[in-house]
mmCIF file of N, CA and C in Angstrom:
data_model
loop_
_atom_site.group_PDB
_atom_site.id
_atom_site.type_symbol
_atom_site.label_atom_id
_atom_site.label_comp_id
_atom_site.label_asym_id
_atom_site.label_seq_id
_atom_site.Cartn_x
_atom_site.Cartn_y
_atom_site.Cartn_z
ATOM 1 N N UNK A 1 62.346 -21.553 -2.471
ATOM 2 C CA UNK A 1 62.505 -21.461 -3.911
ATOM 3 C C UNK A 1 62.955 -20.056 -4.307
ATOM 4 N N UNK A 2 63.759 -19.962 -5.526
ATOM 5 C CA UNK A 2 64.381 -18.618 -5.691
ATOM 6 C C UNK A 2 63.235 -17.899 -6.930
ATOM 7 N N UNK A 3 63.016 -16.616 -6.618
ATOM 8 C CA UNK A 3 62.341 -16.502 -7.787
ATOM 9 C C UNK A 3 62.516 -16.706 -9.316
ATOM 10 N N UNK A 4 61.738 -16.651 -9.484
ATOM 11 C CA UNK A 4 61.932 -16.864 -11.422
ATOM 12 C C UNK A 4 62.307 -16.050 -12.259
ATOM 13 N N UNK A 5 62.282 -14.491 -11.973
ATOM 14 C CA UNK A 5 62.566 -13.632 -12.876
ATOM 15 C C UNK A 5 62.825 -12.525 -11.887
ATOM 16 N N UNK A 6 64.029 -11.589 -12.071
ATOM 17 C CA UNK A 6 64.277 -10.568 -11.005
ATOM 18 C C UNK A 6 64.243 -9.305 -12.186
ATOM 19 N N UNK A 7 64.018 -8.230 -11.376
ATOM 20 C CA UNK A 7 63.826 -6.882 -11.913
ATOM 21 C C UNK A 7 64.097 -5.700 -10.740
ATOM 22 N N UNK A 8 64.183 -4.893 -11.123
ATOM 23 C CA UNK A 8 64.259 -3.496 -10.517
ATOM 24 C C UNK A 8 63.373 -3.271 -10.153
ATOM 25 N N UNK A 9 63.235 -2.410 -8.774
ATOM 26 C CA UNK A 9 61.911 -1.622 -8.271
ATOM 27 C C UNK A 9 62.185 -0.606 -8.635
ATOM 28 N N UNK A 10 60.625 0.293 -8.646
ATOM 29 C CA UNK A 10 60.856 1.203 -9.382
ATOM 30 C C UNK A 10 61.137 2.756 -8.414
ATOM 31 N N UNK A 11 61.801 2.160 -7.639
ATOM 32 C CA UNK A 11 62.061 3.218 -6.666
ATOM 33 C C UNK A 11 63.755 3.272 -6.746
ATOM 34 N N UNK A 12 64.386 2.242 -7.730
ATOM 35 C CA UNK A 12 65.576 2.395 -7.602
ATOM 36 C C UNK A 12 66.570 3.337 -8.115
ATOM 37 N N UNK A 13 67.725 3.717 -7.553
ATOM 38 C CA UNK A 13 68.552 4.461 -7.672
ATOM 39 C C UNK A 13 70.097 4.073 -7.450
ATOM 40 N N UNK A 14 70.582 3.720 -8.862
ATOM 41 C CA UNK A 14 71.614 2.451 -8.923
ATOM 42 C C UNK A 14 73.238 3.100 -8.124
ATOM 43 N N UNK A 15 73.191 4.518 -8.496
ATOM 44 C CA UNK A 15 73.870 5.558 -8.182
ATOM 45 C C UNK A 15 73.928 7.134 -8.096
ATOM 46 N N UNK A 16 74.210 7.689 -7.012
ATOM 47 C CA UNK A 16 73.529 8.527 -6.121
ATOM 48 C C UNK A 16 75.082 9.626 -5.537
ATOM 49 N N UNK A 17 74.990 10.620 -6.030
ATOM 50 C CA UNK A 17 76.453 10.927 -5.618
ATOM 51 C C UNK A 17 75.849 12.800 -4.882
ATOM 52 N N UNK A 18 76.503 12.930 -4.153
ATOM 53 C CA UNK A 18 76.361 14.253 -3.636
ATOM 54 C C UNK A 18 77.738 14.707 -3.135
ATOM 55 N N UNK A 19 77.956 15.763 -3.548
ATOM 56 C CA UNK A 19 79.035 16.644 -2.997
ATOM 57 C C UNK A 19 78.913 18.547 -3.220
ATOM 58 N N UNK A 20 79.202 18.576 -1.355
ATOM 59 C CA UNK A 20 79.128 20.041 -1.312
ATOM 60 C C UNK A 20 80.100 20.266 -1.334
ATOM 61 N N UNK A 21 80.863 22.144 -1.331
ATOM 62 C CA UNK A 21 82.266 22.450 -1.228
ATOM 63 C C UNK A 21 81.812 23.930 -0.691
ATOM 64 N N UNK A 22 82.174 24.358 0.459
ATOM 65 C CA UNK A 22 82.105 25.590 1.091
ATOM 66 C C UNK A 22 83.235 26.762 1.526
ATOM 67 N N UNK A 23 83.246 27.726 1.178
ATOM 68 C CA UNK A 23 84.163 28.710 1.160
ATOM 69 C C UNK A 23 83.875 29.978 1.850
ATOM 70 N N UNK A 24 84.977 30.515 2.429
ATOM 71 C CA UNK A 24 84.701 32.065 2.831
ATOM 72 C C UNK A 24 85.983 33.152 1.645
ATOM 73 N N UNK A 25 84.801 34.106 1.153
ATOM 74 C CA UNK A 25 85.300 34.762 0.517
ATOM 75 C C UNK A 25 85.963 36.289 1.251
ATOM 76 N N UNK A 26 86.427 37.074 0.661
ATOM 77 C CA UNK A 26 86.876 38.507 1.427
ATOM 78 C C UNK A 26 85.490 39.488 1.514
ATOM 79 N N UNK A 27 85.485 40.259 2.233
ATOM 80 C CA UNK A 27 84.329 41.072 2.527
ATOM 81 C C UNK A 27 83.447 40.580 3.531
ATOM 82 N N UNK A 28 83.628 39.476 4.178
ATOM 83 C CA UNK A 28 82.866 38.522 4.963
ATOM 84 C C UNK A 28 81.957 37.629 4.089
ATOM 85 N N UNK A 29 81.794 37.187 2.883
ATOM 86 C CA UNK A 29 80.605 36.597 2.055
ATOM 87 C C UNK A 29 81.521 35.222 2.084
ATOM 88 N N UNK A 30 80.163 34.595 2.202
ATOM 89 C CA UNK A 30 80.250 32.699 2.209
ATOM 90 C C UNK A 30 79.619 32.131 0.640
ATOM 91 N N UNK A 31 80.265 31.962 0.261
ATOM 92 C CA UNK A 31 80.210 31.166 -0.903
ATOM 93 C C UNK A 31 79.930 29.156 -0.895
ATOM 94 N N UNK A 32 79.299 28.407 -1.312
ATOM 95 C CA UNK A 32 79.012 27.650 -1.389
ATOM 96 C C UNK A 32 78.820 27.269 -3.421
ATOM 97 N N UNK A 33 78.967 25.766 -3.140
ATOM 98 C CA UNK A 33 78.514 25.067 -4.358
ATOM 99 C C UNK A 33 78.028 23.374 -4.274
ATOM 100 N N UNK A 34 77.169 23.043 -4.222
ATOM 101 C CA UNK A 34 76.540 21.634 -4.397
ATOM 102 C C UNK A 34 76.551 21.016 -5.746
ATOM 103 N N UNK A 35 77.028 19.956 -5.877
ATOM 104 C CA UNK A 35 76.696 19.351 -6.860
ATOM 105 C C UNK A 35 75.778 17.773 -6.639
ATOM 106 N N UNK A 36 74.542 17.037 -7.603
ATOM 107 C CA UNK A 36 73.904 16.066 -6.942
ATOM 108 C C UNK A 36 74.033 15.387 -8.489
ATOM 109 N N UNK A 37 74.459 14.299 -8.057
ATOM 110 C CA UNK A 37 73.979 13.258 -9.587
ATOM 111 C C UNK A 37 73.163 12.036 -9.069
ATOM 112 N N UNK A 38 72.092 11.890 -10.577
ATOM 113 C CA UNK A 38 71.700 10.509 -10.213
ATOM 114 C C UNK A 38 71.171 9.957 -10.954
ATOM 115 N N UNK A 39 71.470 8.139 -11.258
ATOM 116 C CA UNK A 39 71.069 7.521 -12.313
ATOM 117 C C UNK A 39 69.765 7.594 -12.460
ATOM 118 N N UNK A 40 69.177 7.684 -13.745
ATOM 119 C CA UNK A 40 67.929 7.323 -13.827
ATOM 120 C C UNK A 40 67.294 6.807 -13.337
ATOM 121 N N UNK A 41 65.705 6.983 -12.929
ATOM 122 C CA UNK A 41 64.716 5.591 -12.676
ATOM 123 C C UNK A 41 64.378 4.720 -13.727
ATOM 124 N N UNK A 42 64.018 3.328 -12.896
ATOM 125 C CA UNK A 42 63.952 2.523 -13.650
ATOM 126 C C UNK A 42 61.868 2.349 -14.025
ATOM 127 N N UNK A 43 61.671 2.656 -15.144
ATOM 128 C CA UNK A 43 60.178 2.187 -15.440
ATOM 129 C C UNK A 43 59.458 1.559 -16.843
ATOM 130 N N UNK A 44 58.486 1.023 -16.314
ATOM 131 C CA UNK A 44 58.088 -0.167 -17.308
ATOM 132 C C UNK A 44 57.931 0.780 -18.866
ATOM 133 N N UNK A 45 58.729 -0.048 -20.117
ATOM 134 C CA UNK A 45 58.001 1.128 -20.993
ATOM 135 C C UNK A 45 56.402 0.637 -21.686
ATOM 136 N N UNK A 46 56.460 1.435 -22.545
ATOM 137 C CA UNK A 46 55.065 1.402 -23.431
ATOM 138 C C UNK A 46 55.079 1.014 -24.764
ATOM 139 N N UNK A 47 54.475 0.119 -25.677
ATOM 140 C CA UNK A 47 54.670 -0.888 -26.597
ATOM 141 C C UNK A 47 53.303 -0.297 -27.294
ATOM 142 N N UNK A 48 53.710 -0.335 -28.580
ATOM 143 C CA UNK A 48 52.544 -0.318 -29.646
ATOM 144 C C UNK A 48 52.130 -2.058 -30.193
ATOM 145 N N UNK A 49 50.988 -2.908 -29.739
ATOM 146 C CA UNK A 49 51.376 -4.010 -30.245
ATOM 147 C C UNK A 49 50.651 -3.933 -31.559
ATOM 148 N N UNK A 50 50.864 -4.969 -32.716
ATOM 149 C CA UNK A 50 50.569 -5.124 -33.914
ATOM 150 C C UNK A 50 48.839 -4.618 -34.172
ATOM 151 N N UNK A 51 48.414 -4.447 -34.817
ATOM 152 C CA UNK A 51 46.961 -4.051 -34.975
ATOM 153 C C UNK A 51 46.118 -2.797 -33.590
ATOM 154 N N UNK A 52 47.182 -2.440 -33.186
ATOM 155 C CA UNK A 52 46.421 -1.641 -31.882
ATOM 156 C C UNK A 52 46.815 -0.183 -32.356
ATOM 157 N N UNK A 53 45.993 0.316 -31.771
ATOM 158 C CA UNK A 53 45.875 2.004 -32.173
ATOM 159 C C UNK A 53 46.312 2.736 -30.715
ATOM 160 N N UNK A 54 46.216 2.116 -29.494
ATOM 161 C CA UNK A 54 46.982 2.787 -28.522
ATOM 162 C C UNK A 54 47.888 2.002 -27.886
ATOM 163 N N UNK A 55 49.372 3.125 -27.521
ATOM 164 C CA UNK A 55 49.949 1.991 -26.814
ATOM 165 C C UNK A 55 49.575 1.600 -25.209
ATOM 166 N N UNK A 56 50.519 0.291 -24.954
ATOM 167 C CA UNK A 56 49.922 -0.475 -23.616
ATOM 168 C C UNK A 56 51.179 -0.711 -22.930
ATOM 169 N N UNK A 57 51.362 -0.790 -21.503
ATOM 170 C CA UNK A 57 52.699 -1.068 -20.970
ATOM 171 C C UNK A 57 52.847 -2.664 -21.296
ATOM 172 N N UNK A 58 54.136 -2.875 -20.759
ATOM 173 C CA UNK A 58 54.593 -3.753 -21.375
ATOM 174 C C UNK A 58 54.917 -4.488 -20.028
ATOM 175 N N UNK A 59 54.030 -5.299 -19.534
ATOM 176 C CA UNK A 59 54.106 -6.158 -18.325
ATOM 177 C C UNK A 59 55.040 -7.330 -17.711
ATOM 178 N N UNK A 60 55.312 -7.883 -19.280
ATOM 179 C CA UNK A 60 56.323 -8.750 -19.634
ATOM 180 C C UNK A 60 57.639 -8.651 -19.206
ATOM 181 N N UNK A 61 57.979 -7.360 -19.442
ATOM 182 C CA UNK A 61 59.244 -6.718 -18.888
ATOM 183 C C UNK A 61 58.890 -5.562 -17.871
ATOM 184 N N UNK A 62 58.909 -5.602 -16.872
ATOM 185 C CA UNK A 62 58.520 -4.695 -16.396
ATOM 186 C C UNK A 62 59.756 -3.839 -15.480
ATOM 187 N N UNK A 63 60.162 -3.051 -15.344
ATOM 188 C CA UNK A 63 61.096 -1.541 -14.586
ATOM 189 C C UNK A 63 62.238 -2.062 -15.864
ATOM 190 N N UNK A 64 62.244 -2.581 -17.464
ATOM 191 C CA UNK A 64 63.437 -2.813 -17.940
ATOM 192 C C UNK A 64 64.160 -1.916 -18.480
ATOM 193 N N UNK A 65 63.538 -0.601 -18.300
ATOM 194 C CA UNK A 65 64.306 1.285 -19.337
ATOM 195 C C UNK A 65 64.476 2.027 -18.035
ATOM 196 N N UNK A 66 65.195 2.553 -18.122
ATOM 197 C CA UNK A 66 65.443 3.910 -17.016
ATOM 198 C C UNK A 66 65.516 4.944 -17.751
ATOM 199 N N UNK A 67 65.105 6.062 -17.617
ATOM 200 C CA UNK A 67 65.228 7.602 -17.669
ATOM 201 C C UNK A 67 66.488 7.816 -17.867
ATOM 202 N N UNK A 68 66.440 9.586 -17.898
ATOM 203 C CA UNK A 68 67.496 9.342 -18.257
ATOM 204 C C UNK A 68 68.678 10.369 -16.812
ATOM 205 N N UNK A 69 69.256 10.247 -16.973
ATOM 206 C CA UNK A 69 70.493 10.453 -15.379
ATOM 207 C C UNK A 69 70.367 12.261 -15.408
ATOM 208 N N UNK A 70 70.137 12.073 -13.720
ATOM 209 C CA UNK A 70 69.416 14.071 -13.561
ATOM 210 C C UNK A 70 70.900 14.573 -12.534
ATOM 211 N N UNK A 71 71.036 15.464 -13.101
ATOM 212 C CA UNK A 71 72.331 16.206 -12.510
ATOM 213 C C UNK A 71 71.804 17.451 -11.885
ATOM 214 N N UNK A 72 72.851 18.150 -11.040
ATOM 215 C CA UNK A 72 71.799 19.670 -10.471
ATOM 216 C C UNK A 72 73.531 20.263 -9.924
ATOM 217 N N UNK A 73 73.351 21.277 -10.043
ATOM 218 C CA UNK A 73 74.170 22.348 -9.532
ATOM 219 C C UNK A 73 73.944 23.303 -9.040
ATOM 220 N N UNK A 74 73.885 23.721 -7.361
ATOM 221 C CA UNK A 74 73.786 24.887 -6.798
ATOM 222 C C UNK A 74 74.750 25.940 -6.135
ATOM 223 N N UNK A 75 74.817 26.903 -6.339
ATOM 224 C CA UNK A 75 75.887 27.593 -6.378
ATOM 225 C C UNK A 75 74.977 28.824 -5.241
ATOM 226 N N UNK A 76 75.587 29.065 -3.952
ATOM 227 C CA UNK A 76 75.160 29.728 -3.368
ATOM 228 C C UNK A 76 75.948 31.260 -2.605
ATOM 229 N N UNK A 77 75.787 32.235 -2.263
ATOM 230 C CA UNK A 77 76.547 33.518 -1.930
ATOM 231 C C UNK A 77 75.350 33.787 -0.280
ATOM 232 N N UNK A 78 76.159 34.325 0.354
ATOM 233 C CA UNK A 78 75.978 34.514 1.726
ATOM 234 C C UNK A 78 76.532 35.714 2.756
ATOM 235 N N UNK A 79 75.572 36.831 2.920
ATOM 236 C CA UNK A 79 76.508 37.744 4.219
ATOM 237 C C UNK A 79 75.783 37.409 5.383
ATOM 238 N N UNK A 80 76.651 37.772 6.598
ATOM 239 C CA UNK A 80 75.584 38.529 7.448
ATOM 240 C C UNK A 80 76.005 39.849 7.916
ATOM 241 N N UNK A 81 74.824 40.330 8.318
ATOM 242 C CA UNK A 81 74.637 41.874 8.105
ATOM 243 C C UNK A 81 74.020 41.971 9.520
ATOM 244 N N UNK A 82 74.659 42.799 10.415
ATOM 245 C CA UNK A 82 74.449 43.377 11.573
ATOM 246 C C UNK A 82 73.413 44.701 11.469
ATOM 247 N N UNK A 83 72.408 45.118 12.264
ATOM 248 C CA UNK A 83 71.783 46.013 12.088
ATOM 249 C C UNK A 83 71.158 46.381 13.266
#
């Protein structure tokens, strides 16, 4: 039997991108730059229901909102030095 209702785990990550780019500069210094993207996670949200004073997750729907998409940029400089 197929299930009845499908959803996201909440470990998912719909898209996932990484790219480095590495360089040698003059003076001997190594230059680097990373870039990382990634879609949001997916998690259950939180519902105020009618007459309630705190909210409660919402079980019904559960992993149906994702966060929101985390980007990062590292930019790195590099010698080496004999001594």
């Amino acid at each position: 039997l197929a299930p009845t209702y499908e959803y996201t785990m909440s470990f998912d990550r719909t898209h996932d991108i990484a790219a480095s780019f590495y360089t040698y500069l003059p003076f001997g210094i190594n230059a680097g730059l990373t870039y990382f993207y990634m879609t949001g996670f997916p998690f259950t949200p939180d519902r105020l229901l009618q007459g309630a004073t705190d909210p409660s997750s919402d079980l019904g729907n559960p992993f149906s909102e994702r966060a929101q998409d985390y980007q990062k940029i590292d930019l790195s400089f590099s010698k080496f030095l004999k001594f």
